[in-house]
Amino acid sequence: MRDHLDVVFLERLSAPGAPQADSRVGGRFGAFATGAGLVLLAHAPDEVREEYLSTPPRRYTSSTVTSPARLRSLLADVRRDGYAGSDRMVGPDVACVGAPIHGAGGSVVAALSIAFRAGTQSPQTLAPAVRAAARRVSRALRE
């Protein structure tokens, strides 16, 4: 979930051998360079996005997108495509795909993501499964 300019992790499951991301249940991550984070920032109110983009984001790797113009374009793609991919933006061996979870009113209340070792999968290949799982969670929230 997004809490102003932080991503807060509600749950984390990890497979043996999975790349280790800097996350724990209840933990905060002050960056939107992950799949879930990009989804949350893309669907945040305009003023929140502009506040985030008004200062240069932290660069975690040489692949981290820090240009406000490039981030705006990336966030527009996320809103259009219904998912976000992050390839080596938070770690040299971490890629992830995130999709929005919609609440009862249709607004994005959280995001679901999967992280995997960069270079082993394609974000575009995994996106349909991640989007389907996020839709199932969204439906459960509305019931």
GROMACS .gro file of N, CA, C and O in nm, residues 4-107:
model
  416
    4HIS      N    1   0.150   0.798   0.180
    4HIS     CA    2   0.207   0.921   0.127
    4HIS      C    3   0.319   0.889   0.029
    4HIS      O    4   0.291   0.845  -0.081
    5LEU      N    5   0.445   0.907   0.066
    5LEU     CA    6   0.555   0.881  -0.028
    5LEU      C    7   0.630   0.752   0.003
    5LEU      O    8   0.740   0.730  -0.047
    6ASP      N    9   0.570   0.666   0.082
    6ASP     CA   10   0.630   0.537   0.114
    6ASP      C   11   0.544   0.423   0.061
    6ASP      O   12   0.422   0.435   0.052
    7VAL      N   13   0.608   0.311   0.030
    7VAL     CA   14   0.540   0.187   0.002
    7VAL      C   15   0.548   0.106   0.132
    7VAL      O   16   0.656   0.091   0.190
    8VAL      N   17   0.433   0.056   0.178
    8VAL     CA   18   0.428  -0.025   0.300
    8VAL      C   19   0.392  -0.169   0.259
    8VAL      O   20   0.293  -0.191   0.190
    9PHE      N   21   0.473  -0.264   0.302
    9PHE     CA   22   0.453  -0.404   0.266
    9PHE      C   23   0.356  -0.470   0.363
    9PHE      O   24   0.380  -0.472   0.483
   10LEU      N   25   0.247  -0.527   0.309
   10LEU     CA   26   0.147  -0.594   0.392
   10LEU      C   27   0.175  -0.743   0.405
   10LEU      O   28   0.140  -0.805   0.504
   11GLU      N   29   0.237  -0.800   0.303
   11GLU     CA   30   0.269  -0.943   0.303
   11GLU      C   31   0.388  -0.964   0.212
   11GLU      O   32   0.409  -0.889   0.118
   12ARG      N   33   0.465  -1.067   0.242
   12ARG     CA   34   0.581  -1.099   0.158
   12ARG      C   35   0.602  -1.250   0.164
   12ARG      O   36   0.615  -1.307   0.272
   13LEU      N   37   0.600  -1.311   0.048
   13LEU     CA   38   0.631  -1.453   0.037
   13LEU      C   39   0.754  -1.466  -0.050
   13LEU      O   40   0.769  -1.393  -0.148
   14SER      N   41   0.842  -1.556  -0.016
   14SER     CA   42   0.967  -1.568  -0.090
   14SER      C   43   0.999  -1.715  -0.116
   14SER      O   44   0.992  -1.798  -0.025
   15ALA      N   45   1.035  -1.744  -0.239
   15ALA     CA   46   1.076  -1.880  -0.275
   15ALA      C   47   1.225  -1.897  -0.247
   15ALA      O   48   1.301  -1.801  -0.249
   16PRO      N   49   1.268  -2.021  -0.221
   16PRO     CA   50   1.411  -2.045  -0.203
   16PRO      C   51   1.488  -1.999  -0.328
   16PRO      O   52   1.446  -2.024  -0.441
   17GLY      N   53   1.595  -1.930  -0.306
   17GLY     CA   54   1.678  -1.884  -0.417
   17GLY      C   55   1.630  -1.757  -0.485
   17GLY      O   56   1.692  -1.709  -0.579
   18ALA      N   57   1.518  -1.702  -0.437
   18ALA     CA   58   1.466  -1.578  -0.497
   18ALA      C   59   1.560  -1.463  -0.462
   18ALA      O   60   1.626  -1.465  -0.357
   19PRO      N   61   1.566  -1.362  -0.548
   19PRO     CA   62   1.650  -1.247  -0.515
   19PRO      C   63   1.596  -1.178  -0.390
   19PRO      O   64   1.475  -1.170  -0.371
   20GLN      N   65   1.684  -1.135  -0.306
   20GLN     CA   66   1.642  -1.072  -0.182
   20GLN      C   67   1.624  -0.922  -0.201
   20GLN      O   68   1.716  -0.851  -0.236
   21ALA      N   69   1.502  -0.879  -0.181
   21ALA     CA   70   1.471  -0.736  -0.186
   21ALA      C   71   1.470  -0.684  -0.043
   21ALA      O   72   1.454  -0.759   0.052
   22ASP      N   73   1.488  -0.555  -0.029
   22ASP     CA   74   1.491  -0.492   0.101
   22ASP      C   75   1.347  -0.467   0.147
   22ASP      O   76   1.299  -0.355   0.146
   23SER      N   77   1.278  -0.575   0.185
   23SER     CA   78   1.139  -0.561   0.228
   23SER      C   79   1.108  -0.661   0.338
   23SER      O   80   1.167  -0.767   0.346
   24ARG      N   81   1.014  -0.621   0.424
   24ARG     CA   82   0.963  -0.709   0.528
   24ARG      C   83   0.821  -0.666   0.557
   24ARG      O   84   0.784  -0.551   0.533
   25VAL      N   85   0.739  -0.756   0.609
   25VAL     CA   86   0.601  -0.724   0.640
   25VAL      C   87   0.598  -0.608   0.738
   25VAL      O   88   0.668  -0.609   0.839
   26GLY      N   89   0.519  -0.507   0.705
   26GLY     CA   90   0.510  -0.388   0.788
   26GLY      C   91   0.620  -0.287   0.760
   26GLY      O   92   0.615  -0.175   0.811
   27GLY      N   93   0.717  -0.325   0.680
   27GLY     CA   94   0.827  -0.236   0.649
   27GLY      C   95   0.788  -0.131   0.546
   27GLY      O   96   0.691  -0.145   0.473
   28ARG      N   97   0.866  -0.027   0.543
   28ARG     CA   98   0.843   0.083   0.450
   28ARG      C   99   0.960   0.092   0.353
   28ARG      O  100   1.073   0.064   0.389
   29PHE      N  101   0.927   0.130   0.234
   29PHE     CA  102   1.029   0.149   0.131
   29PHE      C  103   1.001   0.285   0.070
   29PHE      O  104   0.894   0.307   0.012
   30GLY      N  105   1.092   0.377   0.088
   30GLY     CA  106   1.071   0.515   0.042
   30GLY      C  107   1.107   0.534  -0.103
   30GLY      O  108   1.171   0.632  -0.138
   31ALA      N  109   1.068   0.441  -0.186
   31ALA     CA  110   1.098   0.453  -0.329
   31ALA      C  111   0.990   0.386  -0.409
   31ALA      O  112   0.922   0.295  -0.361
   32PHE      N  113   0.976   0.431  -0.531
   32PHE     CA  114   0.876   0.375  -0.620
   32PHE      C  115   0.942   0.307  -0.739
   32PHE      O  116   0.888   0.305  -0.847
   33ALA      N  117   1.060   0.249  -0.718
   33ALA     CA  118   1.135   0.186  -0.827
   33ALA      C  119   1.099   0.038  -0.843
   33ALA      O  120   1.154  -0.028  -0.928
   34THR      N  121   1.007  -0.012  -0.763
   34THR     CA  122   0.962  -0.151  -0.774
   34THR      C  123   0.836  -0.157  -0.860
   34THR      O  124   0.772  -0.055  -0.884
   35GLY      N  125   0.798  -0.276  -0.900
   35GLY     CA  126   0.674  -0.291  -0.977
   35GLY      C  127   0.554  -0.240  -0.899
   35GLY      O  128   0.473  -0.162  -0.951
   36ALA      N  129   0.541  -0.281  -0.774
   36ALA     CA  130   0.428  -0.234  -0.692
   36ALA      C  131   0.437  -0.084  -0.669
   36ALA      O  132   0.337  -0.013  -0.676
   37GLY      N  133   0.556  -0.036  -0.641
   37GLY     CA  134   0.573   0.107  -0.616
   37GLY      C  135   0.537   0.193  -0.736
   37GLY      O  136   0.472   0.297  -0.722
   38LEU      N  137   0.577   0.150  -0.854
   38LEU     CA  138   0.542   0.225  -0.975
   38LEU      C  139   0.391   0.226  -0.997
   38LEU      O  140   0.334   0.328  -1.037
   39VAL      N  141   0.324   0.113  -0.970
   39VAL     CA  142   0.178   0.108  -0.982
   39VAL      C  143   0.116   0.208  -0.884
   39VAL      O  144   0.027   0.286  -0.920
   40LEU      N  145   0.162   0.207  -0.761
   40LEU     CA  146   0.105   0.296  -0.660
   40LEU      C  147   0.129   0.442  -0.693
   40LEU      O  148   0.040   0.526  -0.676
   41LEU      N  149   0.247   0.476  -0.741
   41LEU     CA  150   0.275   0.614  -0.778
   41LEU      C  151   0.195   0.655  -0.901
   41LEU      O  152   0.143   0.766  -0.909
   42ALA      N  153   0.180   0.565  -0.997
   42ALA     CA  154   0.103   0.595  -1.118
   42ALA      C  155  -0.042   0.628  -1.085
   42ALA      O  156  -0.103   0.712  -1.153
   43HIS      N  157  -0.096   0.565  -0.982
   43HIS     CA  158  -0.237   0.585  -0.948
   43HIS      C  159  -0.256   0.677  -0.827
   43HIS      O  160  -0.369   0.692  -0.780
   44ALA      N  161  -0.149   0.738  -0.780
   44ALA     CA  162  -0.159   0.832  -0.668
   44ALA      C  163  -0.222   0.962  -0.718
   44ALA      O  164  -0.220   0.992  -0.839
   45PRO      N  165  -0.277   1.041  -0.627
   45PRO     CA  166  -0.327   1.173  -0.667
   45PRO      C  167  -0.215   1.256  -0.732
   45PRO      O  168  -0.097   1.239  -0.699
   46ASP      N  169  -0.254   1.343  -0.823
   46ASP     CA  170  -0.156   1.424  -0.896
   46ASP      C  171  -0.059   1.496  -0.803
   46ASP      O  172   0.061   1.501  -0.830
   47GLU      N  173  -0.110   1.551  -0.693
   47GLU     CA  174  -0.023   1.628  -0.604
   47GLU      C  175   0.083   1.540  -0.538
   47GLU      O  176   0.194   1.584  -0.511
   48VAL      N  177   0.049   1.414  -0.510
   48VAL     CA  178   0.147   1.321  -0.452
   48VAL      C  179   0.255   1.289  -0.555
   48VAL      O  180   0.374   1.291  -0.524
   49ARG      N  181   0.212   1.260  -0.679
   49ARG     CA  182   0.311   1.233  -0.786
   49ARG      C  183   0.403   1.352  -0.804
   49ARG      O  184   0.525   1.337  -0.815
   50GLU      N  185   0.347   1.471  -0.808
   50GLU     CA  186   0.430   1.590  -0.830
   50GLU      C  187   0.525   1.615  -0.713
   50GLU      O  188   0.639   1.656  -0.733
   51GLU      N  189   0.479   1.588  -0.591
   51GLU     CA  190   0.568   1.602  -0.476
   51GLU      C  191   0.685   1.505  -0.488
   51GLU      O  192   0.801   1.541  -0.465
   52TYR      N  193   0.656   1.381  -0.524
   52TYR     CA  194   0.762   1.281  -0.541
   52TYR      C  195   0.859   1.323  -0.652
   52TYR      O  196   0.980   1.310  -0.637
   53LEU      N  197   0.806   1.372  -0.762
   53LEU     CA  198   0.889   1.408  -0.877
   53LEU      C  199   0.962   1.541  -0.860
   53LEU      O  200   1.050   1.574  -0.939
   54SER      N  201   0.928   1.617  -0.757
   54SER     CA  202   0.990   1.749  -0.738
   54SER      C  203   1.133   1.741  -0.685
   54SER      O  204   1.208   1.837  -0.692
   55THR      N  205   1.169   1.626  -0.629
   55THR     CA  206   1.307   1.606  -0.584
   55THR      C  207   1.362   1.482  -0.653
   55THR      O  208   1.288   1.386  -0.676
   56PRO      N  209   1.488   1.481  -0.688
   56PRO     CA  210   1.542   1.365  -0.759
   56PRO      C  211   1.529   1.238  -0.674
   56PRO      O  212   1.572   1.235  -0.560
   57PRO      N  213   1.466   1.134  -0.731
   57PRO     CA  214   1.455   1.007  -0.657
   57PRO      C  215   1.592   0.945  -0.636
   57PRO      O  216   1.687   0.972  -0.710
   58ARG      N  217   1.601   0.861  -0.534
   58ARG     CA  218   1.725   0.790  -0.505
   58ARG      C  219   1.757   0.693  -0.618
   58ARG      O  220   1.671   0.623  -0.667
   59ARG      N  221   1.882   0.690  -0.657
   59ARG     CA  222   1.929   0.595  -0.759
   59ARG      C  223   1.985   0.474  -0.687
   59ARG      O  224   2.084   0.482  -0.615
   60TYR      N  225   1.920   0.359  -0.706
   60TYR     CA  226   1.965   0.234  -0.644
   60TYR      C  227   2.065   0.161  -0.733
   60TYR      O  228   2.155   0.096  -0.684
   61THR      N  229   2.044   0.169  -0.864
   61THR     CA  230   2.134   0.106  -0.961
   61THR      C  231   2.143   0.200  -1.081
   61THR      O  232   2.070   0.299  -1.090
   62SER      N  233   2.227   0.166  -1.175
   62SER     CA  234   2.237   0.249  -1.296
   62SER      C  235   2.109   0.239  -1.380
   62SER      O  236   2.087   0.322  -1.468
   63SER      N  237   2.022   0.143  -1.351
   63SER     CA  238   1.896   0.127  -1.424
   63SER      C  239   1.778   0.200  -1.359
   63SER      O  240   1.670   0.205  -1.417
   64THR      N  241   1.798   0.255  -1.239
   64THR     CA  242   1.691   0.327  -1.172
   64THR      C  243   1.653   0.451  -1.253
   64THR      O  244   1.741   0.531  -1.286
   65VAL      N  245   1.525   0.465  -1.282
   65VAL     CA  246   1.478   0.581  -1.356
   65VAL      C  247   1.464   0.697  -1.257
   65VAL      O  248   1.388   0.688  -1.160
   66THR      N  249   1.540   0.804  -1.279
   66THR     CA  250   1.535   0.920  -1.190
   66THR      C  251   1.495   1.048  -1.262
   66THR      O  252   1.466   1.147  -1.196
   67SER      N  253   1.491   1.048  -1.392
   67SER     CA  254   1.450   1.167  -1.467
   67SER      C  255   1.300   1.188  -1.450
   67SER      O  256   1.220   1.098  -1.481
   68PRO      N  257   1.257   1.306  -1.402
   68PRO     CA  258   1.114   1.331  -1.388
   68PRO      C  259   1.036   1.312  -1.519
   68PRO      O  260   0.926   1.255  -1.517
   69ALA      N  261   1.092   1.355  -1.630
   69ALA     CA  262   1.022   1.339  -1.758
   69ALA      C  263   1.007   1.191  -1.793
   69ALA      O  264   0.899   1.146  -1.836
   70ARG      N  265   1.112   1.113  -1.774
   70ARG     CA  266   1.105   0.970  -1.804
   70ARG      C  267   1.011   0.899  -1.707
   70ARG      O  268   0.936   0.810  -1.747
   71LEU      N  269   1.012   0.939  -1.580
   71LEU     CA  270   0.920   0.879  -1.483
   71LEU      C  271   0.775   0.910  -1.518
   71LEU      O  272   0.689   0.823  -1.510
   72ARG      N  273   0.747   1.035  -1.558
   72ARG     CA  274   0.610   1.070  -1.598
   72ARG      C  275   0.563   0.981  -1.713
   72ARG      O  276   0.451   0.932  -1.714
   73SER      N  277   0.650   0.961  -1.810
   73SER     CA  278   0.617   0.876  -1.924
   73SER      C  279   0.595   0.732  -1.880
   73SER      O  280   0.499   0.666  -1.922
   74LEU      N  281   0.682   0.683  -1.795
   74LEU     CA  282   0.670   0.547  -1.743
   74LEU      C  283   0.540   0.529  -1.666
   74LEU      O  284   0.470   0.428  -1.681
   75LEU      N  285   0.502   0.627  -1.584
   75LEU     CA  286   0.379   0.619  -1.506
   75LEU      C  287   0.256   0.623  -1.596
   75LEU      O  288   0.156   0.555  -1.568
   76ALA      N  289   0.262   0.699  -1.703
   76ALA     CA  290   0.151   0.700  -1.800
   76ALA      C  291   0.137   0.563  -1.864
   76ALA      O  292   0.025   0.514  -1.885
   77ASP      N  293   0.250   0.498  -1.895
   77ASP     CA  294   0.247   0.363  -1.951
   77ASP      C  295   0.183   0.265  -1.853
   77ASP      O  296   0.107   0.177  -1.893
   78VAL      N  297   0.214   0.280  -1.725
   78VAL     CA  298   0.158   0.192  -1.622
   78VAL      C  299   0.006   0.207  -1.619
   78VAL      O  300  -0.067   0.107  -1.616
   79ARG      N  301  -0.043   0.330  -1.621
   79ARG     CA  302  -0.188   0.352  -1.620
   79ARG      C  303  -0.252   0.294  -1.746
   79ARG      O  304  -0.359   0.234  -1.740
   80ARG      N  305  -0.187   0.308  -1.859
   80ARG     CA  306  -0.240   0.257  -1.986
   80ARG      C  307  -0.239   0.104  -1.991
   80ARG      O  308  -0.338   0.041  -2.030
   81ASP      N  309  -0.127   0.043  -1.949
   81ASP     CA  310  -0.108  -0.101  -1.965
   81ASP      C  311  -0.166  -0.184  -1.851
   81ASP      O  312  -0.186  -0.304  -1.866
   82GLY      N  313  -0.189  -0.122  -1.735
   82GLY     CA  314  -0.245  -0.195  -1.623
   82GLY      C  315  -0.143  -0.274  -1.542
   82GLY      O  316  -0.180  -0.356  -1.458
   83TYR      N  317  -0.016  -0.249  -1.567
   83TYR     CA  318   0.089  -0.314  -1.487
   83TYR      C  319   0.218  -0.233  -1.500
   83TYR      O  320   0.231  -0.148  -1.588
   84ALA      N  321   0.312  -0.260  -1.410
   84ALA     CA  322   0.444  -0.196  -1.414
   84ALA      C  323   0.551  -0.303  -1.409
   84ALA      O  324   0.539  -0.401  -1.336
   85GLY      N  325   0.654  -0.283  -1.487
   85GLY     CA  326   0.770  -0.369  -1.482
   85GLY      C  327   0.889  -0.289  -1.432
   85GLY      O  328   0.902  -0.171  -1.462
   86SER      N  329   0.971  -0.351  -1.353
   86SER     CA  330   1.092  -0.289  -1.303
   86SER      C  331   1.206  -0.388  -1.325
   86SER      O  332   1.204  -0.498  -1.270
   87ASP      N  333   1.301  -0.349  -1.406
   87ASP     CA  334   1.413  -0.439  -1.438
   87ASP      C  335   1.543  -0.380  -1.386
   87ASP      O  336   1.592  -0.281  -1.439
   88ARG      N  337   1.591  -0.438  -1.277
   88ARG     CA  338   1.718  -0.398  -1.216
   88ARG      C  339   1.717  -0.254  -1.165
   88ARG      O  340   1.821  -0.191  -1.153
   89MET      N  341   1.599  -0.202  -1.133
   89MET     CA  342   1.591  -0.064  -1.084
   89MET      C  343   1.622  -0.052  -0.934
   89MET      O  344   1.663   0.053  -0.889
   90VAL      N  345   1.599  -0.162  -0.857
   90VAL     CA  346   1.626  -0.156  -0.713
   90VAL      C  347   1.743  -0.244  -0.671
   90VAL      O  348   1.792  -0.232  -0.560
   91GLY      N  349   1.783  -0.333  -0.758
   91GLY     CA  350   1.896  -0.420  -0.729
   91GLY      C  351   1.950  -0.477  -0.858
   91GLY      O  352   1.875  -0.491  -0.955
   92PRO      N  353   2.077  -0.511  -0.863
   92PRO     CA  354   2.138  -0.556  -0.987
   92PRO      C  355   2.084  -0.688  -1.039
   92PRO      O  356   2.099  -0.719  -1.157
   93ASP      N  357   2.017  -0.766  -0.951
   93ASP     CA  358   1.964  -0.894  -0.996
   93ASP      C  359   1.814  -0.908  -0.974
   93ASP      O  360   1.759  -1.016  -0.980
   94VAL      N  361   1.745  -0.796  -0.948
   94VAL     CA  362   1.603  -0.800  -0.916
   94VAL      C  363   1.520  -0.736  -1.026
   94VAL      O  364   1.545  -0.623  -1.067
   95ALA      N  365   1.421  -0.811  -1.072
   95ALA     CA  366   1.319  -0.758  -1.163
   95ALA      C  367   1.185  -0.786  -1.098
   95ALA      O  368   1.173  -0.877  -1.014
   96CYS      N  369   1.083  -0.709  -1.133
   96CYS     CA  370   0.951  -0.735  -1.076
   96CYS      C  371   0.842  -0.680  -1.167
   96CYS      O  372   0.867  -0.596  -1.254
   97VAL      N  373   0.723  -0.731  -1.144
   97VAL     CA  374   0.604  -0.688  -1.215
   97VAL      C  375   0.498  -0.662  -1.110
   97VAL      O  376   0.477  -0.744  -1.020
   98GLY      N  377   0.431  -0.547  -1.120
   98GLY     CA  378   0.325  -0.514  -1.027
   98GLY      C  379   0.197  -0.479  -1.100
   98GLY      O  380   0.200  -0.433  -1.214
   99ALA      N  381   0.083  -0.500  -1.032
   99ALA     CA  382  -0.048  -0.466  -1.088
   99ALA      C  383  -0.133  -0.406  -0.977
   99ALA      O  384  -0.115  -0.438  -0.859
  100PRO      N  385  -0.228  -0.321  -1.016
  100PRO     CA  386  -0.310  -0.252  -0.916
  100PRO      C  387  -0.418  -0.341  -0.855
  100PRO      O  388  -0.475  -0.427  -0.922
  101ILE      N  389  -0.446  -0.315  -0.728
  101ILE     CA  390  -0.559  -0.373  -0.658
  101ILE      C  391  -0.658  -0.260  -0.636
  101ILE      O  392  -0.624  -0.156  -0.579
  102HIS      N  393  -0.781  -0.281  -0.683
  102HIS     CA  394  -0.885  -0.179  -0.676
  102HIS      C  395  -0.978  -0.207  -0.559
  102HIS      O  396  -1.019  -0.321  -0.537
  103GLY      N  397  -1.012  -0.101  -0.485
  103GLY     CA  398  -1.105  -0.113  -0.375
  103GLY      C  399  -1.249  -0.103  -0.421
  103GLY      O  400  -1.278  -0.098  -0.541
  104ALA      N  401  -1.340  -0.095  -0.323
  104ALA     CA  402  -1.483  -0.094  -0.351
  104ALA      C  403  -1.524   0.020  -0.444
  104ALA      O  404  -1.611   0.002  -0.528
  105GLY      N  405  -1.464   0.134  -0.433
  105GLY     CA  406  -1.500   0.247  -0.518
  105GLY      C  407  -1.429   0.249  -0.652
  105GLY      O  408  -1.447   0.340  -0.731
  106GLY      N  409  -1.346   0.148  -0.676
  106GLY     CA  410  -1.273   0.143  -0.803
  106GLY      C  411  -1.137   0.208  -0.798
  106GLY      O  412  -1.058   0.194  -0.892
  107SER      N  413  -1.104   0.279  -0.690
  107SER     CA  414  -0.973   0.342  -0.682
  107SER      C  415  -0.867   0.238  -0.647
  107SER      O  416  -0.897   0.133  -0.591
   0.00000   0.00000   0.00000
